[in-house]
JSON list of C-alpha atoms and ligand atoms in Angstrom, two decimals:
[
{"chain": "M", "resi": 1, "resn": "UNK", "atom": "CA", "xyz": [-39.01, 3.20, 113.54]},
{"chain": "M", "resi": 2, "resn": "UNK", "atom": "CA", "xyz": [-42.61, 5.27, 113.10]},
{"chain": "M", "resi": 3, "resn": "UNK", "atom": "CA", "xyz": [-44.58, 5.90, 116.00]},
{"chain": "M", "resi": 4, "resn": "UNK", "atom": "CA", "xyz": [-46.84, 3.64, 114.78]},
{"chain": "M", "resi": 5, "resn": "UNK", "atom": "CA", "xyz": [-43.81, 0.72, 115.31]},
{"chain": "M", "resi": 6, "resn": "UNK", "atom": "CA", "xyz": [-43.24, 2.82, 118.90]},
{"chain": "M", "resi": 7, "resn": "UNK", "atom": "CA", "xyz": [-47.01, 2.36, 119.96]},
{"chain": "M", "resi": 8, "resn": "UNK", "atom": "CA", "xyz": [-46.74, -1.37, 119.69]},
{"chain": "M", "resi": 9, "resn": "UNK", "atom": "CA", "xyz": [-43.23, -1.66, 122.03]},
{"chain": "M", "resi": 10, "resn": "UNK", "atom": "CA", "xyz": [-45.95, 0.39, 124.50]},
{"chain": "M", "resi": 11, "resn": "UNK", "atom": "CA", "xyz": [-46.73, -1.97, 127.59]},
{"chain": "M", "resi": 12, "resn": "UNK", "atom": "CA", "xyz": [-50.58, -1.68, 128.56]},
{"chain": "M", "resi": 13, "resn": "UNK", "atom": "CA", "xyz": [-51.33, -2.67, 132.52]},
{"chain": "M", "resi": 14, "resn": "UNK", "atom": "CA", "xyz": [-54.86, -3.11, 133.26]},
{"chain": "M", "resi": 15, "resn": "UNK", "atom": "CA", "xyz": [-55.88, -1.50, 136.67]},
{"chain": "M", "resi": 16, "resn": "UNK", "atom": "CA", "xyz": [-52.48, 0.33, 137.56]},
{"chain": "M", "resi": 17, "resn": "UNK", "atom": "CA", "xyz": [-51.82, 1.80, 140.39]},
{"chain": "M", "resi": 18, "resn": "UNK", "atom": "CA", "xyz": [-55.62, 1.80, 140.82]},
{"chain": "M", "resi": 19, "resn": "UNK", "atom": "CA", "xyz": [-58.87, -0.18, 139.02]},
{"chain": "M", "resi": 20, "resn": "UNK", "atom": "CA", "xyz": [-59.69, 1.84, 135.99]},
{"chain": "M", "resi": 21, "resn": "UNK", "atom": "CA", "xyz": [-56.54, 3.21, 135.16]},
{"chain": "M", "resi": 22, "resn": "UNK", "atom": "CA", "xyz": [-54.85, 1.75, 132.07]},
{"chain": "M", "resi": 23, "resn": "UNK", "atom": "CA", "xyz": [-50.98, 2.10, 133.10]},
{"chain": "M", "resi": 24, "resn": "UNK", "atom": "CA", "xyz": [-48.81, 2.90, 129.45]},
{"chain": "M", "resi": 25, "resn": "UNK", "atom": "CA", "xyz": [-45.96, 1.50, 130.70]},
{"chain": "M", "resi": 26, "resn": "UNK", "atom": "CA", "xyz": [-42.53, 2.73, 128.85]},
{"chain": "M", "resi": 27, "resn": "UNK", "atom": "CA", "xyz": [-40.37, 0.13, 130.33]},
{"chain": "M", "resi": 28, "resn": "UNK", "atom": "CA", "xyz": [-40.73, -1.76, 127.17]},
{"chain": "M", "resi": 29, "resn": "UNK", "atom": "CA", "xyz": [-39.85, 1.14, 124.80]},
{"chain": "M", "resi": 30, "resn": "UNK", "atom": "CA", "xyz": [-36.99, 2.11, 126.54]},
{"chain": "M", "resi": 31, "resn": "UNK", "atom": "CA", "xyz": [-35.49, -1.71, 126.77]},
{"chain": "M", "resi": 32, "resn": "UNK", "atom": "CA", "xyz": [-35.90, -1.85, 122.73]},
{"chain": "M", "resi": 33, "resn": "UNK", "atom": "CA", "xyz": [-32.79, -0.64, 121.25]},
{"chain": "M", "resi": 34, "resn": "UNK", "atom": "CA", "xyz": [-34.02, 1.23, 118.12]},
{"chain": "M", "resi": 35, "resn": "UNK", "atom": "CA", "xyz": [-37.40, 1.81, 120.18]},
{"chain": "M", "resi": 36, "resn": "UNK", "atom": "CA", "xyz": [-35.70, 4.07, 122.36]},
{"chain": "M", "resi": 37, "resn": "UNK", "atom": "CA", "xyz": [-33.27, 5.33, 119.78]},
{"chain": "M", "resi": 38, "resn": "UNK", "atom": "CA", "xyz": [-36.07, 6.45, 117.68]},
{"chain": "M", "resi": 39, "resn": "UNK", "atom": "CA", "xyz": [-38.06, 7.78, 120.15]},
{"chain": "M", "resi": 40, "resn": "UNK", "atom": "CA", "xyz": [-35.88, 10.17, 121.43]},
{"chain": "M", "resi": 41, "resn": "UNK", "atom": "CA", "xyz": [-34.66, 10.53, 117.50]},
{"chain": "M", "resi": 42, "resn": "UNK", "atom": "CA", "xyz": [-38.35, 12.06, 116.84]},
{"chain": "M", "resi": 43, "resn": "UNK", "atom": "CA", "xyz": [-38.88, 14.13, 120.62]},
{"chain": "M", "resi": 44, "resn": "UNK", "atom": "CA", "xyz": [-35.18, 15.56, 119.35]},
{"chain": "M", "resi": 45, "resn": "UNK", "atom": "CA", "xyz": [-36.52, 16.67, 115.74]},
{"chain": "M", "resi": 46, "resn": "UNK", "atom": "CA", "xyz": [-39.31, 18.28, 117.36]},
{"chain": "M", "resi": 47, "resn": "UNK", "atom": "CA", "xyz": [-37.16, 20.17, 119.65]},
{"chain": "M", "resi": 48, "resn": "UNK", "atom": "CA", "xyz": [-35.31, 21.09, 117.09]},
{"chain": "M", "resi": 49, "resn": "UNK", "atom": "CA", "xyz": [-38.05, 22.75, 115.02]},
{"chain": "M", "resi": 50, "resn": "UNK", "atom": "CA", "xyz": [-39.13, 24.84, 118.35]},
{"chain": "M", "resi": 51, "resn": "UNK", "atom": "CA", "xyz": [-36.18, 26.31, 118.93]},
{"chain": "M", "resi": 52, "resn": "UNK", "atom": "CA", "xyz": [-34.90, 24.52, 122.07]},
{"chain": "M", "resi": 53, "resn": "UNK", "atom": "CA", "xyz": [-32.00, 26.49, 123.90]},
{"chain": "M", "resi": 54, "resn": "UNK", "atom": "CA", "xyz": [-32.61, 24.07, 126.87]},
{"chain": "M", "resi": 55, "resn": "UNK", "atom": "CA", "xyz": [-34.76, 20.84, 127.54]},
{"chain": "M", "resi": 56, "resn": "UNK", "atom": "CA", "xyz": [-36.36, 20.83, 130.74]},
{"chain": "M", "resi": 57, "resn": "UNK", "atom": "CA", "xyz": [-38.07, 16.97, 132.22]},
{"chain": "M", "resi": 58, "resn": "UNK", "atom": "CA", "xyz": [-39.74, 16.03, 134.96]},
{"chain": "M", "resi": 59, "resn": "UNK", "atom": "CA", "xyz": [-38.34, 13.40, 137.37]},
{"chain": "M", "resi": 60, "resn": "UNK", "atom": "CA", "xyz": [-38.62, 10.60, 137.11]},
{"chain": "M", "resi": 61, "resn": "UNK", "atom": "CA", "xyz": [-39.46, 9.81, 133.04]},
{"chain": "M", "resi": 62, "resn": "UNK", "atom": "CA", "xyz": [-38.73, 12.91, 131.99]},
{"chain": "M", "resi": 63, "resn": "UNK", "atom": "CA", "xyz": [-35.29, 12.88, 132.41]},
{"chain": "M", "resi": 64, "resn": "UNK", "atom": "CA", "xyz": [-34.67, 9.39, 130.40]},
{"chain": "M", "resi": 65, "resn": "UNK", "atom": "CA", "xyz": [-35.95, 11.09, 127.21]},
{"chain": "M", "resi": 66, "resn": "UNK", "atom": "CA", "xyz": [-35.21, 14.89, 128.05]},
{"chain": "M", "resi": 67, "resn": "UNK", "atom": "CA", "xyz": [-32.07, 14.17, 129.15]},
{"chain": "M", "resi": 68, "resn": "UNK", "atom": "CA", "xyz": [-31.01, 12.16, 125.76]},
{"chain": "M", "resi": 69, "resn": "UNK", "atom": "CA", "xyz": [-32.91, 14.29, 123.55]},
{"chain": "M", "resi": 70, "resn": "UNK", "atom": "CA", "xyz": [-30.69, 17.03, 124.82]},
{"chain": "M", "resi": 71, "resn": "UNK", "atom": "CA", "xyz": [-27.46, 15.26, 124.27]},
{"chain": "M", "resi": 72, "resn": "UNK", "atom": "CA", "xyz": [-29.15, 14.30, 120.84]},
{"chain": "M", "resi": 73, "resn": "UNK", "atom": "CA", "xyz": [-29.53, 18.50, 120.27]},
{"chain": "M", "resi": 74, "resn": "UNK", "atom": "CA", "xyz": [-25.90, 19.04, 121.77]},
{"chain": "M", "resi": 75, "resn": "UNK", "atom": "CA", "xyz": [-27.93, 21.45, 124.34]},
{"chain": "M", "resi": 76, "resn": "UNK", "atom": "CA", "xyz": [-27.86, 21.33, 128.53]},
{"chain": "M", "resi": 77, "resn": "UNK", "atom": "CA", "xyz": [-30.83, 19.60, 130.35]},
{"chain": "M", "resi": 78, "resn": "UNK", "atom": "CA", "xyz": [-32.46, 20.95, 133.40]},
{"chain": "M", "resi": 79, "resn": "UNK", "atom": "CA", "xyz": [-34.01, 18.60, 135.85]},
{"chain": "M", "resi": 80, "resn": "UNK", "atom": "CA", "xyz": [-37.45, 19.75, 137.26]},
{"chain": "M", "resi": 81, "resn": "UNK", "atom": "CA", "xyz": [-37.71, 17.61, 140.97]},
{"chain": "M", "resi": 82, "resn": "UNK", "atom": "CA", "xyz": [-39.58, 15.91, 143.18]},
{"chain": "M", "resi": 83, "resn": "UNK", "atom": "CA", "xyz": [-39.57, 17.68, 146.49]},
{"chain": "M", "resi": 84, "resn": "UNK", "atom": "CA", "xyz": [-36.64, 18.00, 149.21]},
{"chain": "M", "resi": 85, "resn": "UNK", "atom": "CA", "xyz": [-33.98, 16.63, 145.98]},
{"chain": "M", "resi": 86, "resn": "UNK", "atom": "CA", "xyz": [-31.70, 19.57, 145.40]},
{"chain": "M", "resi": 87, "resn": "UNK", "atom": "CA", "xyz": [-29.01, 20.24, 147.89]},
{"chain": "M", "resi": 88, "resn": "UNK", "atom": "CA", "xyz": [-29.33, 24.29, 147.46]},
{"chain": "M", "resi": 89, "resn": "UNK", "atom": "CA", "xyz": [-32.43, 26.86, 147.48]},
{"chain": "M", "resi": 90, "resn": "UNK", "atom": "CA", "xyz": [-34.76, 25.58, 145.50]},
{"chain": "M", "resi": 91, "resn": "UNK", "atom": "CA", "xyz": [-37.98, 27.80, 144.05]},
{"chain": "M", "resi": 92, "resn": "UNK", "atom": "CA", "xyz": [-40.82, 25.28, 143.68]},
{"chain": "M", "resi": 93, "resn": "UNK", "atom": "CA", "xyz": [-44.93, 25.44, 142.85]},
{"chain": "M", "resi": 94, "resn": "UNK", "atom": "CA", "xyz": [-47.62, 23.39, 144.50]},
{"chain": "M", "resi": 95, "resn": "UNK", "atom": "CA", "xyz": [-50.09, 21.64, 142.33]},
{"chain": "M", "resi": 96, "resn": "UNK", "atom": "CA", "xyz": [-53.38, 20.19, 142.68]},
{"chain": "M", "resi": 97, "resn": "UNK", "atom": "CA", "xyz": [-53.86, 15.85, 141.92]},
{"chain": "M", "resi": 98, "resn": "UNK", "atom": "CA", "xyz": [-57.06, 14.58, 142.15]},
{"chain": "M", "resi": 99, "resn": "UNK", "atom": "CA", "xyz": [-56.55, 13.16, 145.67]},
{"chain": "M", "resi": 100, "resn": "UNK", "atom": "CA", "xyz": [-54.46, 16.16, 147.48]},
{"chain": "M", "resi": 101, "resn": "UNK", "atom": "CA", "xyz": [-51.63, 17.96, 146.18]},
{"chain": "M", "resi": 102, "resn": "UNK", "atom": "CA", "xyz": [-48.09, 17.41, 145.03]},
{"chain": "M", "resi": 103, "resn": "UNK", "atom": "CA", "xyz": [-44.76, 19.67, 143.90]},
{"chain": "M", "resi": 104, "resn": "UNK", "atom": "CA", "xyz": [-42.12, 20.11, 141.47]},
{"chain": "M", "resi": 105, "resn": "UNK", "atom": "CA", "xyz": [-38.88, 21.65, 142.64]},
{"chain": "M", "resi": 106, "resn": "UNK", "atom": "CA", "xyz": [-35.77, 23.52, 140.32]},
{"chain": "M", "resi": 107, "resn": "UNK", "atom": "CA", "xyz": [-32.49, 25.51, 141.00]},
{"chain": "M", "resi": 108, "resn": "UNK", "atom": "CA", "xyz": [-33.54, 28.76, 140.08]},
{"chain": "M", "resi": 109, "resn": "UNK", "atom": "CA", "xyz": [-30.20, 29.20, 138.59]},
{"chain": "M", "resi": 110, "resn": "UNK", "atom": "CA", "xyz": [-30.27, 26.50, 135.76]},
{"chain": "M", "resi": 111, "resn": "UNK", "atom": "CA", "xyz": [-32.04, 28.81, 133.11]},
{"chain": "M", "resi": 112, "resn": "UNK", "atom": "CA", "xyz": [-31.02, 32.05, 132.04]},
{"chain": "M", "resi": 113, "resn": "UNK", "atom": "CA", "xyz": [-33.55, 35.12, 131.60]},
{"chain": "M", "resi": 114, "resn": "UNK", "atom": "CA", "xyz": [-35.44, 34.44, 128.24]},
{"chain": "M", "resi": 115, "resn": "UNK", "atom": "CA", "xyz": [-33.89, 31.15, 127.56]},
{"chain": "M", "resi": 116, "resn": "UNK", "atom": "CA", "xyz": [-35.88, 29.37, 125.13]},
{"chain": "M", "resi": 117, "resn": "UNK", "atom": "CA", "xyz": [-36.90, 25.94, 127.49]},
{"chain": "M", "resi": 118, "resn": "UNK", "atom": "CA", "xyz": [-38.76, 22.77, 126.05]},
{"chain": "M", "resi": 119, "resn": "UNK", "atom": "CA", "xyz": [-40.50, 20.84, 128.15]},
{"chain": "M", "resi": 120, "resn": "UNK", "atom": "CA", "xyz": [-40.23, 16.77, 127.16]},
{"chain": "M", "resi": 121, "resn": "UNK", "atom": "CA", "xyz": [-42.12, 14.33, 129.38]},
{"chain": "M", "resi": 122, "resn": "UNK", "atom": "CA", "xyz": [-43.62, 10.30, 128.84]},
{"chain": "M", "resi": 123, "resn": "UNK", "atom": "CA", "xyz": [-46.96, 10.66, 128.84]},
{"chain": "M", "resi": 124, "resn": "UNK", "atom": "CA", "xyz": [-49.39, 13.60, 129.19]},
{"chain": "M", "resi": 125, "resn": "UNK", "atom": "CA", "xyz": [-52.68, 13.27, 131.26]},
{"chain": "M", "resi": 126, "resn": "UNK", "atom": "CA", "xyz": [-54.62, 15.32, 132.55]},
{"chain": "M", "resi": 127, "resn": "UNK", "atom": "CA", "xyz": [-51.38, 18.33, 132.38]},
{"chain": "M", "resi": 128, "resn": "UNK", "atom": "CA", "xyz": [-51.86, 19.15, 135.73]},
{"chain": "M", "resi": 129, "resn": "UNK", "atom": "CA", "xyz": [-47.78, 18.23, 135.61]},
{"chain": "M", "resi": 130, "resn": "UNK", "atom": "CA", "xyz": [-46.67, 19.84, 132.86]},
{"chain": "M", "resi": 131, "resn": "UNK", "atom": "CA", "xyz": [-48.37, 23.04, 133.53]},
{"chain": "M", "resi": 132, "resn": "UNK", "atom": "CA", "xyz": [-46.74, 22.96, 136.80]},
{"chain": "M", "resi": 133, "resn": "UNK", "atom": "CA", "xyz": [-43.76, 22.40, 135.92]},
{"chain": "M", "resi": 134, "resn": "UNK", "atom": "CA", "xyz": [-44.00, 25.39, 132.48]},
{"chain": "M", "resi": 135, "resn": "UNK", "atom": "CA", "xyz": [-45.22, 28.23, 135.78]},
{"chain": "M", "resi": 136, "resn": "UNK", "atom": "CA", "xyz": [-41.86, 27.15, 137.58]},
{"chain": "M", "resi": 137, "resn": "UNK", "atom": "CA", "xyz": [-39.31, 27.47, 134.78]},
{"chain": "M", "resi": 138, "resn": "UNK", "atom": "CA", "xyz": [-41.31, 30.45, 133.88]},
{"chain": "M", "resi": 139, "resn": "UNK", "atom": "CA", "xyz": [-41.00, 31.74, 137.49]},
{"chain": "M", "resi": 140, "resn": "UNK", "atom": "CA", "xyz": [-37.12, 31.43, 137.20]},
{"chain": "M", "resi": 141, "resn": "UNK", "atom": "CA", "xyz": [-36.57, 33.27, 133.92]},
{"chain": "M", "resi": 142, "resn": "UNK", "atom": "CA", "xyz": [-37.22, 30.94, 131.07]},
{"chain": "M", "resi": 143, "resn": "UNK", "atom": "CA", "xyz": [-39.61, 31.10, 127.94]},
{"chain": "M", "resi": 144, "resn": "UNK", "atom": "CA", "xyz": [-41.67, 28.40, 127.69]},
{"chain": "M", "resi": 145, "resn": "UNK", "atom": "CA", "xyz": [-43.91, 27.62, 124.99]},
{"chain": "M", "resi": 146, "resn": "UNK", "atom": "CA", "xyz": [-43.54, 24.36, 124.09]},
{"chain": "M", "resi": 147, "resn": "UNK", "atom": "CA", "xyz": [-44.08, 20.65, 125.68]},
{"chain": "M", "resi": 148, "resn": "UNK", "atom": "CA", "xyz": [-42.85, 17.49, 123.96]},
{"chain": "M", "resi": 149, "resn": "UNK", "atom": "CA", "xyz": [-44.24, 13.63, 124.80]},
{"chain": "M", "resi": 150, "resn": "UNK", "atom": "CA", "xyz": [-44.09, 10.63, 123.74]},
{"chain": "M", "resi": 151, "resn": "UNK", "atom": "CA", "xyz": [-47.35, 9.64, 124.39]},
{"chain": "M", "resi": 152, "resn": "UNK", "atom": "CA", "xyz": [-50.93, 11.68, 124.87]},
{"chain": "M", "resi": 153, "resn": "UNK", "atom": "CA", "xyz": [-53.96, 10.29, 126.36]},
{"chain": "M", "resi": 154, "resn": "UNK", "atom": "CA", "xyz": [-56.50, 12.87, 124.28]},
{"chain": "M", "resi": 155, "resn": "UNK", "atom": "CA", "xyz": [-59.74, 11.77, 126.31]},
{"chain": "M", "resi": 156, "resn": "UNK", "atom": "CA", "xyz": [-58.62, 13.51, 129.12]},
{"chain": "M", "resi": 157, "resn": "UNK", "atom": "CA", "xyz": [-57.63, 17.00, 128.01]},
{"chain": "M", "resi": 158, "resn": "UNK", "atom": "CA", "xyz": [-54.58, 18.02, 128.86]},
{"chain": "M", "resi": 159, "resn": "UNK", "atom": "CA", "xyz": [-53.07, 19.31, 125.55]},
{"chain": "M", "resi": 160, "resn": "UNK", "atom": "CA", "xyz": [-56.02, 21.58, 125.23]},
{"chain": "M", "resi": 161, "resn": "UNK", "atom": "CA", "xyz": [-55.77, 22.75, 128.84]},
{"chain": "M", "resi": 162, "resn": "UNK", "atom": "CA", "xyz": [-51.52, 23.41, 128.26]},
{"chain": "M", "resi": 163, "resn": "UNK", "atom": "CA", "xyz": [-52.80, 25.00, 125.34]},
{"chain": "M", "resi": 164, "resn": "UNK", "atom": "CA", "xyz": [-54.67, 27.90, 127.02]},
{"chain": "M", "resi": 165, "resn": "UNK", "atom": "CA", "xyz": [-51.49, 27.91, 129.74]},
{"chain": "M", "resi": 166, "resn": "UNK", "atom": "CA", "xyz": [-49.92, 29.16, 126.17]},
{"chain": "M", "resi": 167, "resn": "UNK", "atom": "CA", "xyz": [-48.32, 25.95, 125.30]},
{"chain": "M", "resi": 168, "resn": "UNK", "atom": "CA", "xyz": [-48.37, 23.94, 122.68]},
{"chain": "M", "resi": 169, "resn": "UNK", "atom": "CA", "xyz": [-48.26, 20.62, 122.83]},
{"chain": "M", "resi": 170, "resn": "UNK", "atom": "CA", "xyz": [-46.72, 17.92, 120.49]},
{"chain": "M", "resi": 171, "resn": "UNK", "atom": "CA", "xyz": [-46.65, 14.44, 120.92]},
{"chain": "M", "resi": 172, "resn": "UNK", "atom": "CA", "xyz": [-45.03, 11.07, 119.05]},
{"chain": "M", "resi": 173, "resn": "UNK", "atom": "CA", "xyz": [-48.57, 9.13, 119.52]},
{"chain": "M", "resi": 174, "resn": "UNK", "atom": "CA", "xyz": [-51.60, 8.64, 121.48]},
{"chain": "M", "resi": 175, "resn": "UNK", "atom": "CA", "xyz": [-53.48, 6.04, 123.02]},
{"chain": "M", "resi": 176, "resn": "UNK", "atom": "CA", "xyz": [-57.72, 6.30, 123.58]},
{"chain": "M", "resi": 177, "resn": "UNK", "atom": "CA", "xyz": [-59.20, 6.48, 127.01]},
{"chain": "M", "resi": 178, "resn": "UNK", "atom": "CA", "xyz": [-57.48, 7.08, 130.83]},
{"chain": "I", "resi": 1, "resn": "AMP", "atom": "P1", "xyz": [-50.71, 14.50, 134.37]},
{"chain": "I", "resi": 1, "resn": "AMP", "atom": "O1", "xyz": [-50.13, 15.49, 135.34]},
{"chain": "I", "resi": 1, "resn": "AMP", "atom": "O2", "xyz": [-52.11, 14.11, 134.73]},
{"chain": "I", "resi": 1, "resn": "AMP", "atom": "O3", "xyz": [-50.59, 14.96, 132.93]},
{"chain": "I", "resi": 1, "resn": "AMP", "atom": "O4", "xyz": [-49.89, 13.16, 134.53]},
{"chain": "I", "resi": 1, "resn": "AMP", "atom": "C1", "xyz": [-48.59, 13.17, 134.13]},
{"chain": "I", "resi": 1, "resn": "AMP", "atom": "C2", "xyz": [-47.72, 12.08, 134.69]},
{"chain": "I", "resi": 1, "resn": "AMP", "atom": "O5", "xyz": [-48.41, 10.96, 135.28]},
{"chain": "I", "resi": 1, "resn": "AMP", "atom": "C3", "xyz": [-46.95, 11.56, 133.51]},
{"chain": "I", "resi": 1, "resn": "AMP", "atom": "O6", "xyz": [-45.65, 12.07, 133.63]},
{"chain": "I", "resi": 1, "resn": "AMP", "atom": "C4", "xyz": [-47.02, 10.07, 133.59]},
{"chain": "I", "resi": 1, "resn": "AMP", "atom": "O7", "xyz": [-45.74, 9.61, 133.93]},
{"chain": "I", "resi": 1, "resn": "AMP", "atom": "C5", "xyz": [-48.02, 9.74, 134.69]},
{"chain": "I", "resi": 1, "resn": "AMP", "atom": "N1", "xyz": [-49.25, 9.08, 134.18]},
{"chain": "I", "resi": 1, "resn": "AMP", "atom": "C6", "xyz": [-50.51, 9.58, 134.26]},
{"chain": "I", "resi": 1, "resn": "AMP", "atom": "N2", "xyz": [-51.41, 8.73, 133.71]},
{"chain": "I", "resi": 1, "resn": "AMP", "atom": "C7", "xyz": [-50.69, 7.68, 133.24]},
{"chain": "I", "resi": 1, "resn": "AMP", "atom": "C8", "xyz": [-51.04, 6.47, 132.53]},
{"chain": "I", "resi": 1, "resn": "AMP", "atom": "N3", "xyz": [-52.31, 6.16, 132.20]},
{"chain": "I", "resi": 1, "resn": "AMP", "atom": "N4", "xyz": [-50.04, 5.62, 132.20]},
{"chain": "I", "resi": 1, "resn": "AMP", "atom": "C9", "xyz": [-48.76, 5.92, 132.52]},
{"chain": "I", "resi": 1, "resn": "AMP", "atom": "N5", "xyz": [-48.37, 7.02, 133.18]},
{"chain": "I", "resi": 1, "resn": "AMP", "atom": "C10", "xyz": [-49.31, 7.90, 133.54]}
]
């Protein structure tokens, strides 16, 4: 399937989790057999082409496509975390939202020094989460300059903002407006 075929298997929710927000749900992609298949067929091919030693994602989406994109690449996954997940010493960053702040937790120990780390995720926004989660695998050895999604909401400017955290940003498809 093209991402154009992906974009329609894309649930839209009106007003999710708050009035405004138009919610692209992935539920539906990732029930469709080939959907999901193909989507992590075209995150893997991108990975590929970066140079992926290592995929990193971010709980909880992240790691359905990260995860299977490195299985797809024959390469080991590392799961960035909510907080208070991991049962040993974690290093972790906090990060800004627009109401208050949140953070992203890793074992410090699940990249090597220089390892080459791709970054796959749903959905970018804003990037506050993706450049949050590039400073902590950066803070615990790896290189990261790419970050992989599935789907990119342009109006509100996250690619160009991971792209002056140096990363580049590549996505399967993208959908107008917040
Ligand atoms: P951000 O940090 O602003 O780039 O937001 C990233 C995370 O929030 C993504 O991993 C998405 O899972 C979630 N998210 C933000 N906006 C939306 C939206 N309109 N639809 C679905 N998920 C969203």
């Amino acid at each position: 399937m093209t991402p154009e075929e992906l974009r329609a298997l894309i649930r839209t929710v009106p007003d999710f989790p708050k009035p405004g927000i138009q919610f692209r749900d992935i539920t539906t992609l990732i029930g469709h057999p080939q959907g999901l298949a193909a989507s992590v067929r075209h995150l893997a091919e991108m990975a590929r082409a970066c140079g992926a030693q290592k995929i990193a994602g971010m709980e909880a989406r992240g790691f359905i496509f990260g995860a299977a994109v490195a299985v797809e690449l024959g390469i080991g996954f590392v799961p960035v975390r909510k907080p208070g997940k991991l049962p040993i010493e974690t290093i972790g960053v906090d990060y800004a939202l627009e109401y208050g702040t949140d953070r992203l937790e890793m074992d410090p120990a699940a990249v090597s020094e220089g390892e080459h780390v791709v970054i796959v995720d749903d959905l970018i926004a804003t990037g506050g989460t993706a450049i949050a989660a590039a400073k902590l695998l950066r803070m615990a050895g790896a290189r990261i300059d790419h970050a992989l999604f599935v789907i990119d909401l342009p109006d509100l400017g996250g690619a160009t903002k991971l792209a002056s955290a140096g990363l580049e940003v590549r996505t399967l498809l993208d959908f107008e407006g917040d």
